[in-house]
mmCIF file with all atom_site columns, C-alpha atoms in Angstrom:
data_model
loop_
_atom_site.group_PDB
_atom_site.id
_atom_site.type_symbol
_atom_site.label_atom_id
_atom_site.label_alt_id
_atom_site.label_comp_id
_atom_site.label_asym_id
_atom_site.label_entity_id
_atom_site.label_seq_id
_atom_site.pdbx_PDB_ins_code
_atom_site.Cartn_x
_atom_site.Cartn_y
_atom_site.Cartn_z
_atom_site.occupancy
_atom_site.B_iso_or_equiv
_atom_site.pdbx_formal_charge
_atom_site.auth_seq_id
_atom_site.auth_comp_id
_atom_site.auth_asym_id
_atom_site.auth_atom_id
_atom_site.pdbx_PDB_model_num
ATOM 1   C CA . MET A 1 1   ? 17.424  26.857  -4.654  1.00 0.00 ? 1   MET A CA 1
ATOM 2   C CA . SER A 1 2   ? 17.721  28.451  -1.272  1.00 0.00 ? 2   SER A CA 1
ATOM 3   C CA . GLU A 1 3   ? 18.717  26.360  1.718   1.00 0.00 ? 3   GLU A CA 1
ATOM 4   C CA . GLU A 1 4   ? 15.618  26.582  3.878   1.00 0.00 ? 4   GLU A CA 1
ATOM 5   C CA . HIS A 1 5   ? 15.013  24.338  6.860   1.00 0.00 ? 5   HIS A CA 1
ATOM 6   C CA . HIS A 1 6   ? 11.499  22.960  7.178   1.00 0.00 ? 6   HIS A CA 1
ATOM 7   C CA . HIS A 1 7   ? 10.430  20.790  10.060  1.00 0.00 ? 7   HIS A CA 1
ATOM 8   C CA . HIS A 1 8   ? 8.727   17.628  8.795   1.00 0.00 ? 8   HIS A CA 1
ATOM 9   C CA . LEU A 1 9   ? 7.650   14.430  10.439  1.00 0.00 ? 9   LEU A CA 1
ATOM 10  C CA . PHE A 1 10  ? 10.026  12.366  8.306   1.00 0.00 ? 10  PHE A CA 1
ATOM 11  C CA . HIS A 1 11  ? 13.509  13.272  7.162   1.00 0.00 ? 11  HIS A CA 1
ATOM 12  C CA . HIS A 1 12  ? 13.794  13.127  3.378   1.00 0.00 ? 12  HIS A CA 1
ATOM 13  C CA . LYS A 1 13  ? 17.070  12.589  1.598   1.00 0.00 ? 13  LYS A CA 1
ATOM 14  C CA . LYS A 1 14  ? 17.087  13.402  -2.107  1.00 0.00 ? 14  LYS A CA 1
ATOM 15  C CA . GLU A 1 15  ? 19.461  11.905  -4.626  1.00 0.00 ? 15  GLU A CA 1
ATOM 16  C CA . GLU A 1 16  ? 19.590  13.784  -7.892  1.00 0.00 ? 16  GLU A CA 1
ATOM 17  C CA . GLU A 1 17  ? 20.833  12.431  -11.217 1.00 0.00 ? 17  GLU A CA 1
ATOM 18  C CA . VAL A 1 18  ? 21.066  14.243  -14.528 1.00 0.00 ? 18  VAL A CA 1
ATOM 19  C CA . SER A 1 19  ? 21.860  12.339  -17.744 1.00 0.00 ? 19  SER A CA 1
ATOM 20  C CA . ALA A 1 20  ? 24.866  13.341  -19.881 1.00 0.00 ? 20  ALA A CA 1
ATOM 21  C CA . ASP A 1 21  ? 22.825  13.597  -23.102 1.00 0.00 ? 21  ASP A CA 1
ATOM 22  C CA . ALA A 1 22  ? 21.959  17.231  -23.756 1.00 0.00 ? 22  ALA A CA 1
ATOM 23  C CA . ALA A 1 23  ? 19.291  16.268  -26.331 1.00 0.00 ? 23  ALA A CA 1
ATOM 24  C CA . ASN A 1 24  ? 17.695  13.634  -24.089 1.00 0.00 ? 24  ASN A CA 1
ATOM 25  C CA . SER A 1 25  ? 18.257  15.143  -20.661 1.00 0.00 ? 25  SER A CA 1
ATOM 26  C CA . VAL A 1 26  ? 16.107  13.431  -18.053 1.00 0.00 ? 26  VAL A CA 1
ATOM 27  C CA . TYR A 1 27  ? 15.743  14.564  -14.476 1.00 0.00 ? 27  TYR A CA 1
ATOM 28  C CA . VAL A 1 28  ? 15.446  11.704  -11.979 1.00 0.00 ? 28  VAL A CA 1
ATOM 29  C CA . GLU A 1 29  ? 14.797  12.227  -8.294  1.00 0.00 ? 29  GLU A CA 1
ATOM 30  C CA . GLN A 1 30  ? 14.692  9.486   -5.695  1.00 0.00 ? 30  GLN A CA 1
ATOM 31  C CA . THR A 1 31  ? 13.398  10.024  -2.201  1.00 0.00 ? 31  THR A CA 1
ATOM 32  C CA . THR A 1 32  ? 14.262  7.809   0.737   1.00 0.00 ? 32  THR A CA 1
ATOM 33  C CA . VAL A 1 33  ? 12.475  8.065   4.037   1.00 0.00 ? 33  VAL A CA 1
ATOM 34  C CA . GLU A 1 34  ? 14.274  7.525   7.323   1.00 0.00 ? 34  GLU A CA 1
ATOM 35  C CA . TYR A 1 35  ? 12.186  6.749   10.337  1.00 0.00 ? 35  TYR A CA 1
ATOM 36  C CA . GLY A 1 36  ? 14.834  7.822   12.785  1.00 0.00 ? 36  GLY A CA 1
ATOM 37  C CA . SER A 1 37  ? 16.191  5.689   15.578  1.00 0.00 ? 37  SER A CA 1
ATOM 38  C CA . GLU A 1 38  ? 13.128  3.638   16.234  1.00 0.00 ? 38  GLU A CA 1
ATOM 39  C CA . ASP A 1 39  ? 13.381  0.822   18.725  1.00 0.00 ? 39  ASP A CA 1
ATOM 40  C CA . LYS A 1 40  ? 12.131  -2.701  18.063  1.00 0.00 ? 40  LYS A CA 1
ATOM 41  C CA . TYR A 1 41  ? 9.095   -2.228  20.287  1.00 0.00 ? 41  TYR A CA 1
ATOM 42  C CA . GLY A 1 42  ? 7.870   0.884   18.456  1.00 0.00 ? 42  GLY A CA 1
ATOM 43  C CA . LYS A 1 43  ? 8.442   -0.717  15.082  1.00 0.00 ? 43  LYS A CA 1
ATOM 44  C CA . ALA A 1 44  ? 6.560   -3.862  16.111  1.00 0.00 ? 44  ALA A CA 1
ATOM 45  C CA . ILE A 1 45  ? 3.633   -1.772  17.398  1.00 0.00 ? 45  ILE A CA 1
ATOM 46  C CA . LYS A 1 46  ? 3.479   0.169   14.107  1.00 0.00 ? 46  LYS A CA 1
ATOM 47  C CA . GLU A 1 47  ? 3.517   -3.055  12.117  1.00 0.00 ? 47  GLU A CA 1
ATOM 48  C CA . GLU A 1 48  ? 0.804   -4.525  14.336  1.00 0.00 ? 48  GLU A CA 1
ATOM 49  C CA . LYS A 1 49  ? -1.409  -1.483  13.726  1.00 0.00 ? 49  LYS A CA 1
ATOM 50  C CA . HIS A 1 50  ? -0.691  -1.665  9.999   1.00 0.00 ? 50  HIS A CA 1
ATOM 51  C CA . HIS A 1 51  ? -1.688  -5.337  9.817   1.00 0.00 ? 51  HIS A CA 1
ATOM 52  C CA . LYS A 1 52  ? -4.779  -4.641  11.916  1.00 0.00 ? 52  LYS A CA 1
ATOM 53  C CA . HIS A 1 53  ? -5.814  -1.963  9.421   1.00 0.00 ? 53  HIS A CA 1
ATOM 54  C CA . LEU A 1 54  ? -5.228  -4.306  6.476   1.00 0.00 ? 54  LEU A CA 1
ATOM 55  C CA . GLU A 1 55  ? -7.179  -7.035  8.275   1.00 0.00 ? 55  GLU A CA 1
ATOM 56  C CA . HIS A 1 56  ? -10.143 -4.672  8.545   1.00 0.00 ? 56  HIS A CA 1
ATOM 57  C CA . VAL A 1 57  ? -9.791  -3.766  4.867   1.00 0.00 ? 57  VAL A CA 1
ATOM 58  C CA . GLY A 1 58  ? -9.923  -7.473  4.007   1.00 0.00 ? 58  GLY A CA 1
ATOM 59  C CA . GLU A 1 59  ? -12.976 -7.975  6.196   1.00 0.00 ? 59  GLU A CA 1
ATOM 60  C CA . PHE A 1 60  ? -14.712 -5.048  4.532   1.00 0.00 ? 60  PHE A CA 1
ATOM 61  C CA . GLY A 1 61  ? -13.860 -6.413  1.100   1.00 0.00 ? 61  GLY A CA 1
ATOM 62  C CA . ALA A 1 62  ? -15.273 -9.816  2.026   1.00 0.00 ? 62  ALA A CA 1
ATOM 63  C CA . VAL A 1 63  ? -18.510 -8.281  3.271   1.00 0.00 ? 63  VAL A CA 1
ATOM 64  C CA . ALA A 1 64  ? -18.860 -6.022  0.223   1.00 0.00 ? 64  ALA A CA 1
ATOM 65  C CA . ALA A 1 65  ? -18.160 -8.801  -2.273  1.00 0.00 ? 65  ALA A CA 1
ATOM 66  C CA . GLY A 1 66  ? -20.461 -11.178 -0.411  1.00 0.00 ? 66  GLY A CA 1
ATOM 67  C CA . GLY A 1 67  ? -23.235 -8.605  -0.465  1.00 0.00 ? 67  GLY A CA 1
ATOM 68  C CA . PHE A 1 68  ? -22.746 -8.059  -4.173  1.00 0.00 ? 68  PHE A CA 1
ATOM 69  C CA . ALA A 1 69  ? -22.888 -11.827 -4.775  1.00 0.00 ? 69  ALA A CA 1
ATOM 70  C CA . MET A 1 70  ? -26.202 -11.988 -2.924  1.00 0.00 ? 70  MET A CA 1
ATOM 71  C CA . TYR A 1 71  ? -27.503 -9.065  -4.986  1.00 0.00 ? 71  TYR A CA 1
ATOM 72  C CA . GLU A 1 72  ? -26.519 -10.789 -8.231  1.00 0.00 ? 72  GLU A CA 1
ATOM 73  C CA . LYS A 1 73  ? -28.206 -14.012 -7.091  1.00 0.00 ? 73  LYS A CA 1
ATOM 74  C CA . HIS A 1 74  ? -31.383 -12.008 -6.485  1.00 0.00 ? 74  HIS A CA 1
ATOM 75  C CA . GLN A 1 75  ? -31.051 -10.318 -9.887  1.00 0.00 ? 75  GLN A CA 1
ATOM 76  C CA . ALA A 1 76  ? -30.676 -13.727 -11.578 1.00 0.00 ? 76  ALA A CA 1
ATOM 77  C CA . LYS A 1 77  ? -34.060 -14.754 -10.167 1.00 0.00 ? 77  LYS A CA 1
ATOM 78  C CA . LYS A 1 78  ? -35.655 -11.383 -10.847 1.00 0.00 ? 78  LYS A CA 1
ATOM 79  C CA . ASP A 1 79  ? -34.361 -10.977 -14.419 1.00 0.00 ? 79  ASP A CA 1
ATOM 80  C CA . PRO A 1 80  ? -34.577 -14.371 -16.171 1.00 0.00 ? 80  PRO A CA 1
ATOM 81  C CA . GLU A 1 81  ? -33.640 -12.853 -19.535 1.00 0.00 ? 81  GLU A CA 1
ATOM 82  C CA . HIS A 1 82  ? -30.135 -12.025 -18.262 1.00 0.00 ? 82  HIS A CA 1
ATOM 83  C CA . ALA A 1 83  ? -29.928 -14.778 -15.631 1.00 0.00 ? 83  ALA A CA 1
ATOM 84  C CA . HIS A 1 84  ? -26.771 -16.336 -17.082 1.00 0.00 ? 84  HIS A CA 1
ATOM 85  C CA . ARG A 1 85  ? -24.872 -13.044 -16.853 1.00 0.00 ? 85  ARG A CA 1
ATOM 86  C CA . HIS A 1 86  ? -26.036 -12.496 -13.262 1.00 0.00 ? 86  HIS A CA 1
ATOM 87  C CA . LYS A 1 87  ? -24.972 -16.027 -12.292 1.00 0.00 ? 87  LYS A CA 1
ATOM 88  C CA . ILE A 1 88  ? -21.491 -15.431 -13.719 1.00 0.00 ? 88  ILE A CA 1
ATOM 89  C CA . GLU A 1 89  ? -21.192 -12.131 -11.849 1.00 0.00 ? 89  GLU A CA 1
ATOM 90  C CA . GLU A 1 90  ? -22.417 -13.864 -8.687  1.00 0.00 ? 90  GLU A CA 1
ATOM 91  C CA . GLU A 1 91  ? -19.658 -16.470 -8.988  1.00 0.00 ? 91  GLU A CA 1
ATOM 92  C CA . ILE A 1 92  ? -17.009 -13.808 -9.584  1.00 0.00 ? 92  ILE A CA 1
ATOM 93  C CA . ALA A 1 93  ? -18.195 -11.836 -6.563  1.00 0.00 ? 93  ALA A CA 1
ATOM 94  C CA . ALA A 1 94  ? -18.231 -14.994 -4.441  1.00 0.00 ? 94  ALA A CA 1
ATOM 95  C CA . ALA A 1 95  ? -14.648 -15.762 -5.479  1.00 0.00 ? 95  ALA A CA 1
ATOM 96  C CA . ALA A 1 96  ? -13.637 -12.194 -4.613  1.00 0.00 ? 96  ALA A CA 1
ATOM 97  C CA . ALA A 1 97  ? -15.295 -12.567 -1.203  1.00 0.00 ? 97  ALA A CA 1
ATOM 98  C CA . VAL A 1 98  ? -13.365 -15.769 -0.513  1.00 0.00 ? 98  VAL A CA 1
ATOM 99  C CA . GLY A 1 99  ? -10.097 -14.171 -1.619  1.00 0.00 ? 99  GLY A CA 1
ATOM 100 C CA . SER A 1 100 ? -10.704 -11.111 0.512   1.00 0.00 ? 100 SER A CA 1
ATOM 101 C CA . GLY A 1 101 ? -11.546 -13.303 3.482   1.00 0.00 ? 101 GLY A CA 1
ATOM 102 C CA . GLY A 1 102 ? -8.303  -15.191 2.965   1.00 0.00 ? 102 GLY A CA 1
ATOM 103 C CA . PHE A 1 103 ? -6.404  -11.913 2.887   1.00 0.00 ? 103 PHE A CA 1
ATOM 104 C CA . ALA A 1 104 ? -8.044  -10.868 6.168   1.00 0.00 ? 104 ALA A CA 1
ATOM 105 C CA . PHE A 1 105 ? -7.103  -14.235 7.690   1.00 0.00 ? 105 PHE A CA 1
ATOM 106 C CA . HIS A 1 106 ? -3.497  -13.813 6.525   1.00 0.00 ? 106 HIS A CA 1
ATOM 107 C CA . GLU A 1 107 ? -3.272  -10.291 7.967   1.00 0.00 ? 107 GLU A CA 1
ATOM 108 C CA . HIS A 1 108 ? -4.753  -11.543 11.255  1.00 0.00 ? 108 HIS A CA 1
ATOM 109 C CA . HIS A 1 109 ? -1.865  -13.988 11.600  1.00 0.00 ? 109 HIS A CA 1
ATOM 110 C CA . GLU A 1 110 ? 0.663   -11.309 10.643  1.00 0.00 ? 110 GLU A CA 1
ATOM 111 C CA . LYS A 1 111 ? -0.837  -9.085  13.338  1.00 0.00 ? 111 LYS A CA 1
ATOM 112 C CA . LYS A 1 112 ? -0.513  -11.858 15.915  1.00 0.00 ? 112 LYS A CA 1
ATOM 113 C CA . GLY A 1 113 ? 3.156   -12.302 15.005  1.00 0.00 ? 113 GLY A CA 1
ATOM 114 C CA . ASP A 1 114 ? 3.834   -8.586  15.365  1.00 0.00 ? 114 ASP A CA 1
ATOM 115 C CA . LYS A 1 115 ? 2.041   -8.526  18.698  1.00 0.00 ? 115 LYS A CA 1
ATOM 116 C CA . LYS A 1 116 ? 4.262   -11.357 19.921  1.00 0.00 ? 116 LYS A CA 1
ATOM 117 C CA . GLU A 1 117 ? 7.362   -9.483  18.694  1.00 0.00 ? 117 GLU A CA 1
ATOM 118 C CA . ALA A 1 118 ? 6.216   -6.342  20.529  1.00 0.00 ? 118 ALA A CA 1
ATOM 119 C CA . GLU A 1 119 ? 5.739   -8.287  23.756  1.00 0.00 ? 119 GLU A CA 1
ATOM 120 C CA . GLU A 1 120 ? 9.200   -9.832  23.422  1.00 0.00 ? 120 GLU A CA 1
ATOM 121 C CA . ALA A 1 121 ? 10.767  -6.438  22.663  1.00 0.00 ? 121 ALA A CA 1
ATOM 122 C CA . SER A 1 122 ? 9.084   -4.802  25.651  1.00 0.00 ? 122 SER A CA 1
ATOM 123 C CA . GLY A 1 123 ? 10.529  -7.387  28.001  1.00 0.00 ? 123 GLY A CA 1
ATOM 124 C CA . LYS A 1 124 ? 7.304   -9.139  28.930  1.00 0.00 ? 124 LYS A CA 1
ATOM 125 C CA . LYS A 1 125 ? 8.015   -12.776 29.685  1.00 0.00 ? 125 LYS A CA 1
ATOM 126 C CA . HIS A 1 126 ? 5.348   -15.418 29.237  1.00 0.00 ? 126 HIS A CA 1
ATOM 127 C CA . HIS A 1 127 ? 6.061   -18.629 31.050  1.00 0.00 ? 127 HIS A CA 1
ATOM 128 C CA . HIS A 1 128 ? 3.848   -21.341 29.677  1.00 0.00 ? 128 HIS A CA 1
ATOM 129 C CA . LEU A 1 129 ? 4.044   -24.137 32.202  1.00 0.00 ? 129 LEU A CA 1
ATOM 130 C CA . PHE A 1 130 ? 0.976   -26.051 31.144  1.00 0.00 ? 130 PHE A CA 1
#
């Protein structure tokens, strides 16, 4: 391979291993990503954005699963021949909606923690007197 220099956003380090067996030679490549010398403030901001994104994903999942549960409830009334199946699917969708809502709630609290870390890292002082 030629030694070419490509400018990328992240610096990749590759570790190469080749097994000693000639009959069963396996090529393994591991890639590690270094984010450079990132300060605590920048890292906390990135984590806050990441948790905000995951919070929105959880909210979307809760809405989608809740909507599907409502649809299945309607189908159970509309299609009495398969009502039992629709009721089971409604319950599964409702459970998924609750789980997704819990995930969104968890990510909201993670986001709040990262926001607090970012404020502390930036030097902002909050004096709570009352």
